[in-house]
Short mmCIF file of C-alpha atoms in Angstrom, two decimals:
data_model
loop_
_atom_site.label_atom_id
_atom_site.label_comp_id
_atom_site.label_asym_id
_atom_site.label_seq_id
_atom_site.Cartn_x
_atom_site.Cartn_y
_atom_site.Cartn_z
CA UNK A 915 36.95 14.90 9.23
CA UNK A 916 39.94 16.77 8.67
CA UNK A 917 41.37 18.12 4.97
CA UNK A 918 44.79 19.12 4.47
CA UNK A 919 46.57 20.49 1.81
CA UNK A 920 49.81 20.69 0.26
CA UNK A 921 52.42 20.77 -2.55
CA UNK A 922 54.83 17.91 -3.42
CA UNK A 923 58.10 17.95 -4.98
CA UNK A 924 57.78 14.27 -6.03
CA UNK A 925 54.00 12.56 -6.26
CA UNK A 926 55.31 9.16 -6.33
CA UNK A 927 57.48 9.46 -3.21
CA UNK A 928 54.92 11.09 -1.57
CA UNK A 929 52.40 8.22 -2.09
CA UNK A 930 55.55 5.49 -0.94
CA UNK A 931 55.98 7.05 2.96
CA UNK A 932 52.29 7.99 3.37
CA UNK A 933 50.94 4.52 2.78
CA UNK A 934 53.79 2.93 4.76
CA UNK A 935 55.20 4.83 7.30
CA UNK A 936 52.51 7.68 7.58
CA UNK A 937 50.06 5.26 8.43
CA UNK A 938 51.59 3.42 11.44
CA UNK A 939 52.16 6.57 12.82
CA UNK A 940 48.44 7.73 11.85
CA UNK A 941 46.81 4.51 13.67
CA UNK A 942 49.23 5.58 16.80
CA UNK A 943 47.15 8.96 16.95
CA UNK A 944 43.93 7.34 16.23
CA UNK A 945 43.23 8.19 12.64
CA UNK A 946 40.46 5.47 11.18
CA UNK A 947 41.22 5.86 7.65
CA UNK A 948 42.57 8.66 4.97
CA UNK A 949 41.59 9.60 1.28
CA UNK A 950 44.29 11.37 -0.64
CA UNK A 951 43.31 13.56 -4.13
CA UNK A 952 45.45 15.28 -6.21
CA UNK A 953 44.79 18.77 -7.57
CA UNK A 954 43.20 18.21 -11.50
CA UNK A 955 44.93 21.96 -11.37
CA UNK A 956 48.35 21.12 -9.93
CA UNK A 957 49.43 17.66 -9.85
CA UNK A 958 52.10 18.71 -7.39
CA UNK A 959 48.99 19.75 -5.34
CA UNK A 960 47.85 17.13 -2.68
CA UNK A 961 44.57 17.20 -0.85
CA UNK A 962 44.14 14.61 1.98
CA UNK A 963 40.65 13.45 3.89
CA UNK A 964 41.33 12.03 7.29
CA UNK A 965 38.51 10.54 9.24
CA UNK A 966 40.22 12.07 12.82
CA UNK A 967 38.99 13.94 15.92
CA UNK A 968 40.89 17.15 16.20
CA UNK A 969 42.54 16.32 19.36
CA UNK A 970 44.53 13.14 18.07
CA UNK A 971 45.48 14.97 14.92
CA UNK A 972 47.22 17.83 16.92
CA UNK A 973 48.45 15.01 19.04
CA UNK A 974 50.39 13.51 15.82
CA UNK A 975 51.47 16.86 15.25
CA UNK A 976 53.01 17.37 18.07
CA UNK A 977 54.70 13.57 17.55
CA UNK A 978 58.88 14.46 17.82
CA UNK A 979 58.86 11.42 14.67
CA UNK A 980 56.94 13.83 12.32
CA UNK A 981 59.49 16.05 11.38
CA UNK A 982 61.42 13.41 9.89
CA UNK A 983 58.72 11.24 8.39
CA UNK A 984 57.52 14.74 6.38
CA UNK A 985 60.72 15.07 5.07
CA UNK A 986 60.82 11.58 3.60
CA UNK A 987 56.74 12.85 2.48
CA UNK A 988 58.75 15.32 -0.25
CA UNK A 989 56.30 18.10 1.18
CA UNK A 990 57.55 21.42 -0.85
CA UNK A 991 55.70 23.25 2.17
CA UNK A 992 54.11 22.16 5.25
CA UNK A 993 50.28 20.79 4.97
CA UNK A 994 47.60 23.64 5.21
CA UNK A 995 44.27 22.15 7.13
CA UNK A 996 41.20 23.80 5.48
CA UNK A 997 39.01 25.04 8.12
CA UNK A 998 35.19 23.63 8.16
CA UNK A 999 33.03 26.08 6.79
CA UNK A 1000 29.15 23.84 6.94
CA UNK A 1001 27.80 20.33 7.52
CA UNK A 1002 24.88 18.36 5.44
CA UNK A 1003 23.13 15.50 5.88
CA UNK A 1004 23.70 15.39 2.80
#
C-alpha cells in the first residue's frame, strides 16, 4: 500500500482526471485499485490509498505522460507519499 498526500486548487477537477485519465495510466503501472479521502481539516487536502508495489509506482513516476496529466489533477503542490511507519494483522 502506498498513501500520498496533497493539496488541490479545485476538488471537483481533481476527482474528473483521476477517475478517468489517472486510472488508465495507473493500470499501465500495475496499480490494482485506489481509495481517495479528503482532509475533514482541509478540504483542499487530498489523501490517496493505492494498493501498488513500490517499484511500479516509481515506474509511473517516472512515466514522461505524468507531468501533464498532474497538471490537468489541479495539484497546488506535488503529492507527498507518507512513509510506513508499522504493520497489523489487524
Amino acid at each position: 500500500m502506498i498513501v500520498t498526500i496533497t493539496k488541490v486548487a479545485d476538488f471537483d477537477q481533481f476527482l474528473k482526471t483521476f477517475s478517468t485519465k489517472g486510472v488508465e495510466k495507473r493500470k499501465e503501472h500495475g496499480c490494482k485499485g485506489s481509495h481517495v479521502f479528503r482532509d475533514p481539516d482541509d478540504p483542499n487536502r487530498v489523501w490517496v490509498f493505492f494498493d501498488w508495489k513500490i517499484e511500479d509506482y516509481e515506474g509511473f513516476l517516472s512515466d514522461p505522460e505524468i507531468p501533464a496529466i498532474a497538471q490537468e489533477l489541479a495539484l497546488r503542490e506535488p503529492p507527498v507519499k507518507a512513509d510506513p511507519v508499522a504493520q497489523y494483522d489487524s
